[in-house]
PDB file of C-alpha atoms and ligand atoms in Angstrom:
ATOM      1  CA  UNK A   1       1.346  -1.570   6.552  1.00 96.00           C
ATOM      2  CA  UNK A   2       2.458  -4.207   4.400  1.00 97.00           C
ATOM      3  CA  UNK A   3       1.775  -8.002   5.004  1.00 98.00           C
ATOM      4  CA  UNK A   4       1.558 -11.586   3.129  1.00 98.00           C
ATOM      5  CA  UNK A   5      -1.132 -14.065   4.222  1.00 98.00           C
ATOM      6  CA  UNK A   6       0.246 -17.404   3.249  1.00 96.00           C
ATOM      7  CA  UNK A   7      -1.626 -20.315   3.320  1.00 93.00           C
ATOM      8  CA  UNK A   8      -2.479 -23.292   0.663  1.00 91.00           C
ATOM      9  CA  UNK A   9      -5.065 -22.963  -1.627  1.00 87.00           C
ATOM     10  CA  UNK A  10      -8.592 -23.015   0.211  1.00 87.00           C
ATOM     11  CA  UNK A  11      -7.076 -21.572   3.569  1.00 92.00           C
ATOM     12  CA  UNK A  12      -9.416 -18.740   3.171  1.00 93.00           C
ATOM     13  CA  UNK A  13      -6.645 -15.742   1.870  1.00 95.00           C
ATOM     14  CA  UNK A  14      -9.153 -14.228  -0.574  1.00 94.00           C
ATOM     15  CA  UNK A  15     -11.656 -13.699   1.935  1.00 96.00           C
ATOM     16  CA  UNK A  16      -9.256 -12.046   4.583  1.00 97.00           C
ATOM     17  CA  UNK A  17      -7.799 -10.177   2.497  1.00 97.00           C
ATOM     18  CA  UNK A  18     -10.738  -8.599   1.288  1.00 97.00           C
ATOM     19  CA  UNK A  19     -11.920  -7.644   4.863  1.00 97.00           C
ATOM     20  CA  UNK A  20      -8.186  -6.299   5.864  1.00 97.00           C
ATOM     21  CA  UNK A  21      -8.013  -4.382   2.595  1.00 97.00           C
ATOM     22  CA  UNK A  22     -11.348  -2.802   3.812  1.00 97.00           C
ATOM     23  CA  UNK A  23     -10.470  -1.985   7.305  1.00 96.00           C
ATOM     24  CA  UNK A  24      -7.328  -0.826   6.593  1.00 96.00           C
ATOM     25  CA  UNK A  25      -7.484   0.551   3.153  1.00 96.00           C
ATOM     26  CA  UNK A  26      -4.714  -1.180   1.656  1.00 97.00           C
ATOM     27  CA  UNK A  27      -4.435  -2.654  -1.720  1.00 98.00           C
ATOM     28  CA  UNK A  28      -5.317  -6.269  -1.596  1.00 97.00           C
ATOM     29  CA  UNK A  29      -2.100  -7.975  -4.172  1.00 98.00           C
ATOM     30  CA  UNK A  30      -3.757 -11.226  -5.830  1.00 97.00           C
ATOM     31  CA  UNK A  31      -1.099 -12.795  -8.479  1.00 97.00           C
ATOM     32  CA  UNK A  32      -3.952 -15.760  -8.590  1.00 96.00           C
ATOM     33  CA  UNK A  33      -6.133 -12.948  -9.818  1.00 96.00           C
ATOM     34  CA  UNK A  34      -3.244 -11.265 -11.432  1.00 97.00           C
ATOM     35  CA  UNK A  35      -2.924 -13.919 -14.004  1.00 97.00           C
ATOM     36  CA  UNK A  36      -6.434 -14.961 -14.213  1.00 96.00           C
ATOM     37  CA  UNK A  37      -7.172 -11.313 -15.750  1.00 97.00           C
ATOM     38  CA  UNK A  38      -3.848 -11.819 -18.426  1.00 96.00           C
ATOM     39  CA  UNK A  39      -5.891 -15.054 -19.255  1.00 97.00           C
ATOM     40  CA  UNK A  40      -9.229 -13.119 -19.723  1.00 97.00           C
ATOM     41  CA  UNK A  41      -7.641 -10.350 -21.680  1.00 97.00           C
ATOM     42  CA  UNK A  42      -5.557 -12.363 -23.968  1.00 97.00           C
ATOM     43  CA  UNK A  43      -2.004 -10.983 -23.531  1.00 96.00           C
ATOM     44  CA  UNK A  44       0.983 -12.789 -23.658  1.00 94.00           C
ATOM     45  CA  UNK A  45       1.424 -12.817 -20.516  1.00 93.00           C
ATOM     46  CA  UNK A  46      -1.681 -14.821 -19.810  1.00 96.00           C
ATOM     47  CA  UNK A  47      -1.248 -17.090 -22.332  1.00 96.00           C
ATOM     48  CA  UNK A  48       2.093 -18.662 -21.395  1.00 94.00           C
ATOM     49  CA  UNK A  49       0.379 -18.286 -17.716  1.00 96.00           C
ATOM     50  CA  UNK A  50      -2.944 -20.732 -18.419  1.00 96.00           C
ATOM     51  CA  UNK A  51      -1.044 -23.975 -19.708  1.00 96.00           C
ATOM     52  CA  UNK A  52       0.759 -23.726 -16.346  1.00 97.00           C
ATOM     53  CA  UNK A  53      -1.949 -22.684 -14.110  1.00 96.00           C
ATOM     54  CA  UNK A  54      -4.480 -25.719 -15.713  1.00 94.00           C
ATOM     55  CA  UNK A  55      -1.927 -28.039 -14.468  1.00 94.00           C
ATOM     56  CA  UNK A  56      -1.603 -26.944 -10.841  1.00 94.00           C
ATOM     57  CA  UNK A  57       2.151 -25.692 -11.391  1.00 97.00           C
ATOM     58  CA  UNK A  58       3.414 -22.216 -10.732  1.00 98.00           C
ATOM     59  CA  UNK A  59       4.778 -20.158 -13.569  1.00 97.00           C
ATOM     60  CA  UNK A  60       7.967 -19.033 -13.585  1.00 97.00           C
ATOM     61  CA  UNK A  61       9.705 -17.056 -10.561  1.00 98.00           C
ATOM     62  CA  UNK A  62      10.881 -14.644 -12.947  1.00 96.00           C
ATOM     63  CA  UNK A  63       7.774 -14.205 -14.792  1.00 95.00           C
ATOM     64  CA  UNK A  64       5.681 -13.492 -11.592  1.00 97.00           C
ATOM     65  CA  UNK A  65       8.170 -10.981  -9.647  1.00 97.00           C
ATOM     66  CA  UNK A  66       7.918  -8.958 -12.850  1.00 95.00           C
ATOM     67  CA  UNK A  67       4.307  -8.705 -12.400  1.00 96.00           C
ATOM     68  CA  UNK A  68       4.164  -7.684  -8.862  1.00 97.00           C
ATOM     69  CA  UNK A  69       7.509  -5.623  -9.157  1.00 96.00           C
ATOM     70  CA  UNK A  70       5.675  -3.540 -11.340  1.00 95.00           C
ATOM     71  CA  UNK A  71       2.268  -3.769  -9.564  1.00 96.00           C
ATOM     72  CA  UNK A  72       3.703  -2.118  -6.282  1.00 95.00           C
ATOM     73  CA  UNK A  73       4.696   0.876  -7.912  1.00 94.00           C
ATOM     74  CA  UNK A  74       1.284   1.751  -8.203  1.00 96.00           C
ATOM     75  CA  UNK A  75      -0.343   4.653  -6.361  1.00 96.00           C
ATOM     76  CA  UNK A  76      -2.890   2.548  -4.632  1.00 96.00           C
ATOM     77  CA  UNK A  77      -0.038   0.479  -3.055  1.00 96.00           C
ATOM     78  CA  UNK A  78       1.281   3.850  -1.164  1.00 94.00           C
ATOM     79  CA  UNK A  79      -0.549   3.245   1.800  1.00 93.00           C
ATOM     80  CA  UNK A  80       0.561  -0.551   1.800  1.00 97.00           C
ATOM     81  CA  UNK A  81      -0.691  -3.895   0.788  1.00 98.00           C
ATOM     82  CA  UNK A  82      -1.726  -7.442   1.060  1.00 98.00           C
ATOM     83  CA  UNK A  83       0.184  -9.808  -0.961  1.00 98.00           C
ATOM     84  CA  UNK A  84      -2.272 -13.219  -1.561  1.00 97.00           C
ATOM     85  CA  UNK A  85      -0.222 -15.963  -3.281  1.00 97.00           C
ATOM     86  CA  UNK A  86       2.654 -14.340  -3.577  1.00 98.00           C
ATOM     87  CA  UNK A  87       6.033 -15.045  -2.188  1.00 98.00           C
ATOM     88  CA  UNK A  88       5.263 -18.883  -3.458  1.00 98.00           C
ATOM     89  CA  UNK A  89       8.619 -20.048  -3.534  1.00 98.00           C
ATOM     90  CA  UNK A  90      12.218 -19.034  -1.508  1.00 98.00           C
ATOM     91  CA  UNK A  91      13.494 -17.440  -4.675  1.00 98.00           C
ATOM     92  CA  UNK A  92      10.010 -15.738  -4.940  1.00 98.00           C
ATOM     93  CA  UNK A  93      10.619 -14.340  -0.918  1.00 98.00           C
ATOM     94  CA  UNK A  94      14.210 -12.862  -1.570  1.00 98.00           C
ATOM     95  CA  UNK A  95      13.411 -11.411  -4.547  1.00 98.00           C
ATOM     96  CA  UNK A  96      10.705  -9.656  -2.985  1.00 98.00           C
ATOM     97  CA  UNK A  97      13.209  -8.721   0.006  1.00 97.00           C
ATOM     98  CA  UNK A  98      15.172  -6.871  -2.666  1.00 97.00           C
ATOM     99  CA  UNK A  99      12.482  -5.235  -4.245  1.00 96.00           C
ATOM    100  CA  UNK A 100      11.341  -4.187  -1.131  1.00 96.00           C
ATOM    101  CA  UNK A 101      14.762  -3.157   0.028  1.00 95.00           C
ATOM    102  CA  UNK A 102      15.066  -1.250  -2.773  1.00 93.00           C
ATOM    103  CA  UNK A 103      11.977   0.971  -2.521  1.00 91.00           C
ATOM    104  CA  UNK A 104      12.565   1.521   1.132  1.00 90.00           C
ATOM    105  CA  UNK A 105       9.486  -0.419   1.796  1.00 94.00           C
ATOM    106  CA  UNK A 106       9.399  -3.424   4.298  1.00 95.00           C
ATOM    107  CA  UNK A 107       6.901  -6.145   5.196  1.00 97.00           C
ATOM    108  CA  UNK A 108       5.236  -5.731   8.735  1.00 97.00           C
ATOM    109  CA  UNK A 109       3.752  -9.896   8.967  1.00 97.00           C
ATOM    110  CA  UNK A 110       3.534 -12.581   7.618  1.00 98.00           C
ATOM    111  CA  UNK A 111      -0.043 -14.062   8.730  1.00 98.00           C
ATOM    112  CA  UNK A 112      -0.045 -18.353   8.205  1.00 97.00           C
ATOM    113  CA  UNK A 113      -3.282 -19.470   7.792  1.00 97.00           C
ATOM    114  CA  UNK A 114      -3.291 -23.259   8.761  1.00 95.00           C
ATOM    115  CA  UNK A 115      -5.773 -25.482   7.793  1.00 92.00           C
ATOM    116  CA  UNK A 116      -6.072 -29.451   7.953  1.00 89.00           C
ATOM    117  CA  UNK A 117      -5.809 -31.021   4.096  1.00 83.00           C
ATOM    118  CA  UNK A 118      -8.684 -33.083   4.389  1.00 82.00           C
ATOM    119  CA  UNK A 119     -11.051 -29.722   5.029  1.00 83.00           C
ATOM    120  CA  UNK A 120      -9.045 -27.860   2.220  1.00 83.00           C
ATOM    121  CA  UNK A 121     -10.348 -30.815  -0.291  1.00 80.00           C
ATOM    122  CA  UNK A 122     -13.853 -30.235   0.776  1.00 82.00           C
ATOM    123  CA  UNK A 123     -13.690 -26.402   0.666  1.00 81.00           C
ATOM    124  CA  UNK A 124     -12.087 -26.230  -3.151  1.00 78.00           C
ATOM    125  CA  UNK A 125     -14.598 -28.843  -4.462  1.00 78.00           C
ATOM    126  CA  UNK A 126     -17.292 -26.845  -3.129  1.00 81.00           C
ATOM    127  CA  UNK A 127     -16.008 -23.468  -4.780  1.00 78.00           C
ATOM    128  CA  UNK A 128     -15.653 -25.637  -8.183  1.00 76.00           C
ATOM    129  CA  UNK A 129     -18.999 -26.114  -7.724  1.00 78.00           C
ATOM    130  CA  UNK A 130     -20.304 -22.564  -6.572  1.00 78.00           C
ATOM    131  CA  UNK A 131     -18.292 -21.025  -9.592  1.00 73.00           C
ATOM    132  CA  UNK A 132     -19.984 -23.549 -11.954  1.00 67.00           C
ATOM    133  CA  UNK A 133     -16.619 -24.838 -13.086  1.00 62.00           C
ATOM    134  CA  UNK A 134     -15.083 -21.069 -13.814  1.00 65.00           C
ATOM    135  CA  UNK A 135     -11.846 -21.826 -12.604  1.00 68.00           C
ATOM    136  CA  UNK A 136     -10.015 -24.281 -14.907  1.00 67.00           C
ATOM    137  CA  UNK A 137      -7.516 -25.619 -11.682  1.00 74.00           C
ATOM    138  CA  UNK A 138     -10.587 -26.973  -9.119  1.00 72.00           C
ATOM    139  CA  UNK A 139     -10.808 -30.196 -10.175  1.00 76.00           C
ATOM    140  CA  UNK A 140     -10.079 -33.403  -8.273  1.00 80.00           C
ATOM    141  CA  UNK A 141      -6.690 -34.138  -9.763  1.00 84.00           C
ATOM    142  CA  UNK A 142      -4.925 -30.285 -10.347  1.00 87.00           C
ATOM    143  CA  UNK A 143      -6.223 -29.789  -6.284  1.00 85.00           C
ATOM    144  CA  UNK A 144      -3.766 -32.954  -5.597  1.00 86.00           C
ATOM    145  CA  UNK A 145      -0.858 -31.569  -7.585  1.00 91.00           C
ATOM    146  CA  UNK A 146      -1.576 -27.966  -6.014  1.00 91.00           C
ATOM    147  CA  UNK A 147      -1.392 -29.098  -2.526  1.00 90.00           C
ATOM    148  CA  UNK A 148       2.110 -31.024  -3.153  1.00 93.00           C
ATOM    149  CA  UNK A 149       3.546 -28.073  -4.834  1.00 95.00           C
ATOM    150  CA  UNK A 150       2.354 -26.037  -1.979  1.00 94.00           C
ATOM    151  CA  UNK A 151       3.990 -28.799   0.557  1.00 94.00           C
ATOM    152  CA  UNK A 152       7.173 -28.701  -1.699  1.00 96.00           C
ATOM    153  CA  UNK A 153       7.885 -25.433  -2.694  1.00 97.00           C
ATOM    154  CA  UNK A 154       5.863 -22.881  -0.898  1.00 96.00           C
ATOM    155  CA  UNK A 155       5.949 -23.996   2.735  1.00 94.00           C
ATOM    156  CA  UNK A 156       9.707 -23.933   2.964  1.00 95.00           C
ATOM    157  CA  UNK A 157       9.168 -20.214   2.353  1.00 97.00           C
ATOM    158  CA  UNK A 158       7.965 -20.490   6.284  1.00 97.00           C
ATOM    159  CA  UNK A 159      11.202 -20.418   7.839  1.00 97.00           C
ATOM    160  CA  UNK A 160      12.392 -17.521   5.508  1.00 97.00           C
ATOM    161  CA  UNK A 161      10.236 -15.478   7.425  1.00 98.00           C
ATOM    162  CA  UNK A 162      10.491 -16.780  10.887  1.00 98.00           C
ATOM    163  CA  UNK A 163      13.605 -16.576  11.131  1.00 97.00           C
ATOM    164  CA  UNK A 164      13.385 -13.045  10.500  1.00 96.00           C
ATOM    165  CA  UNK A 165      10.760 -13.061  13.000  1.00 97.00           C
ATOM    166  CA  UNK A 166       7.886 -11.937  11.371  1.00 97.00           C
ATOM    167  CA  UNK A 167       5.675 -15.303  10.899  1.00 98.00           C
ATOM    168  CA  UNK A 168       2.379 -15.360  12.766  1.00 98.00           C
ATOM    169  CA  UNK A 169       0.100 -18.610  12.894  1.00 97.00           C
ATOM    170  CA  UNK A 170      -3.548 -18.465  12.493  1.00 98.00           C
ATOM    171  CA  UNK A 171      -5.990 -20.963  12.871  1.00 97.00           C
ATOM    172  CA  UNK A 172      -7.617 -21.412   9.758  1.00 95.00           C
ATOM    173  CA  UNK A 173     -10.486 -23.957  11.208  1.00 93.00           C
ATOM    174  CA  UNK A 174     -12.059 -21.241  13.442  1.00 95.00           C
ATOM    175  CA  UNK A 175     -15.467 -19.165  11.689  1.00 95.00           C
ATOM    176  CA  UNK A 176     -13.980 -16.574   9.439  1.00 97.00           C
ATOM    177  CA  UNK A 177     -15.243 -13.967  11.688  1.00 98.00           C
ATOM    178  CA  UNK A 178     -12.870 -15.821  14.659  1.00 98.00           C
ATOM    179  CA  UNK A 179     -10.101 -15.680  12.067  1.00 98.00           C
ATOM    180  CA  UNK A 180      -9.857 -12.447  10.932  1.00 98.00           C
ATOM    181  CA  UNK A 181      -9.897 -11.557  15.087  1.00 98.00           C
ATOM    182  CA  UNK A 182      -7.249 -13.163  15.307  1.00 98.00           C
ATOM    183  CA  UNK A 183      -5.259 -12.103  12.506  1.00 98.00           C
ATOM    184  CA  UNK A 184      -5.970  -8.535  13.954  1.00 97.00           C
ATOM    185  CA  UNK A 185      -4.382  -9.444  17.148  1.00 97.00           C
ATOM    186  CA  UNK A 186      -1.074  -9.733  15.099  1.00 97.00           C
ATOM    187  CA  UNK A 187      -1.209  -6.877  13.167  1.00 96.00           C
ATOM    188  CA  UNK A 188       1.044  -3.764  14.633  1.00 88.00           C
ATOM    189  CA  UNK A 189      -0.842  -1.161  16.289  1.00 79.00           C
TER     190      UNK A 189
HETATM  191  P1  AMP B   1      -4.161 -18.831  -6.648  1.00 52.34           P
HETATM  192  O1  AMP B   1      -5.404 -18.134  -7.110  1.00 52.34           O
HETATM  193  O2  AMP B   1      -3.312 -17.978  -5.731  1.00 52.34           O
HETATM  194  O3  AMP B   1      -4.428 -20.184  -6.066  1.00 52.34           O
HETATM  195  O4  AMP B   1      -3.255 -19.056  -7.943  1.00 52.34           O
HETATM  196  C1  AMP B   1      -3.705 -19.830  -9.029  1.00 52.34           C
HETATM  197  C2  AMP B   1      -2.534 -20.301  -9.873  1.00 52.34           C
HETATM  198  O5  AMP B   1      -1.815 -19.164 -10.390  1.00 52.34           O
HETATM  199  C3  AMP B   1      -1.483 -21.117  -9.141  1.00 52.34           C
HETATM  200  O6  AMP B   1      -1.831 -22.482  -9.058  1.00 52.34           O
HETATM  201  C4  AMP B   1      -0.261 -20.897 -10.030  1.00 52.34           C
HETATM  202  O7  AMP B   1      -0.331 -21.652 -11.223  1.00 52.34           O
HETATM  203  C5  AMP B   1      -0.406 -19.424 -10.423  1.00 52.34           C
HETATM  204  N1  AMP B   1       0.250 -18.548  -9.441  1.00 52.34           N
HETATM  205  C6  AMP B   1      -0.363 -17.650  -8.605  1.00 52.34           C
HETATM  206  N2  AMP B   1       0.544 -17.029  -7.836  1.00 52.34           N
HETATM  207  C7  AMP B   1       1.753 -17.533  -8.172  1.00 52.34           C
HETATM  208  C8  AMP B   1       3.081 -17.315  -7.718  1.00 52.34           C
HETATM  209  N3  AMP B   1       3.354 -16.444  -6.733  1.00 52.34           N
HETATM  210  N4  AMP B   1       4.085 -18.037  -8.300  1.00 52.34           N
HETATM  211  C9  AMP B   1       3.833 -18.905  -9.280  1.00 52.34           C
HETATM  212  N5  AMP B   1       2.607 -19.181  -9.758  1.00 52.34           N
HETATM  213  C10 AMP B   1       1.566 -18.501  -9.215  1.00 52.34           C
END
């Protein structure tokens, strides 16, 4: 089983994915984390990543559907994945059609995690806080430009996948016990 949980950032992805990739033993796809590990290792790759990511923009389409091309080839992938941040733009979504296509693989849903902004605000300051300031793009202003790229480029990749019929809405302002439940309910049997 293979399925995206889309949401912006604070919707709560990280935390359901880590309880679906428990229950259902699938490899939980992070390029957040992804690039926050190039950073901490040095490598190219997450150098030319952190000047971007400070800001609140999104690196390069190219740049990012090399990483996870190459990331679902890997054995722990076999028995299918979450992908958390990833399609973030339309370009993003088709090339990961192709890939997909191309590897005989297919996505099963695409699980929308809605959330109001104002709550989003609240919940990302208080992770700046919990994390003592560990991640460079929770502060006051990057939040504001990472909510209007998410408005501008990421949410049009909603009707991508509804109109392929595989978007499910969740509500993100239920207890994260409530949400997972229902994210459950949309998961094929
Ligand atoms: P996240 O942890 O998913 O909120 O991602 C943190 C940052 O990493 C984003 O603000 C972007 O700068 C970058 N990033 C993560 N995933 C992507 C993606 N699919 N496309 C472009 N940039 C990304």
């Amino acid at each position: 089983m293979n399925i995206i949980l889309f949401g912006p950032p604070g919707a709560g992805k990280g935390t359901q994915a880590d309880r679906l990739k428990k229950k259902h033993v699938l490899a939980h796809l992070s390029t957040g984390d992804m690039l926050r590990a190039a950073i901490a290792e040095g490598t190219e790759l997450g150098k030319q990543a952190k000047v971007i990511m400070d800001r609140g923009d999104l690196v390069s389409d190219q740049l990012i559907c090399g990483v996870v091309a190459e990331r679902i080839e890997e054995a722990d992938c076999a028995n299918g994945f979450i992908l958390d941040g990833f399609p973030r733009t339309l370009p993003q979504a088709e090339s990961l059609d192709r890939m997909l296509k191309s590897k005989a693989k297919n996505i099963d849903a695409v699980i929308q995690i809605k959330v109001v902004e104002d709550v989003l605000v609240e919940r990302i300051a208080k992770r700046a806080r919990e994390s003592g300031g560990n991640r460079g793009d929770d502060t006051h202003e990057v939040l504001k430009n990472r909510m209007n790229v998410y408005n501008q480029q990421t949410a049009p990749v909603l009707p991508h996948y509804d109109a392929l019929g595989l978007l499910r809405v969740v509500d993100g302002m239920q207890s994260i016990d409530a949400v997972t439940a229902e994210i459950e309910s949309h998961l094929p049997r």
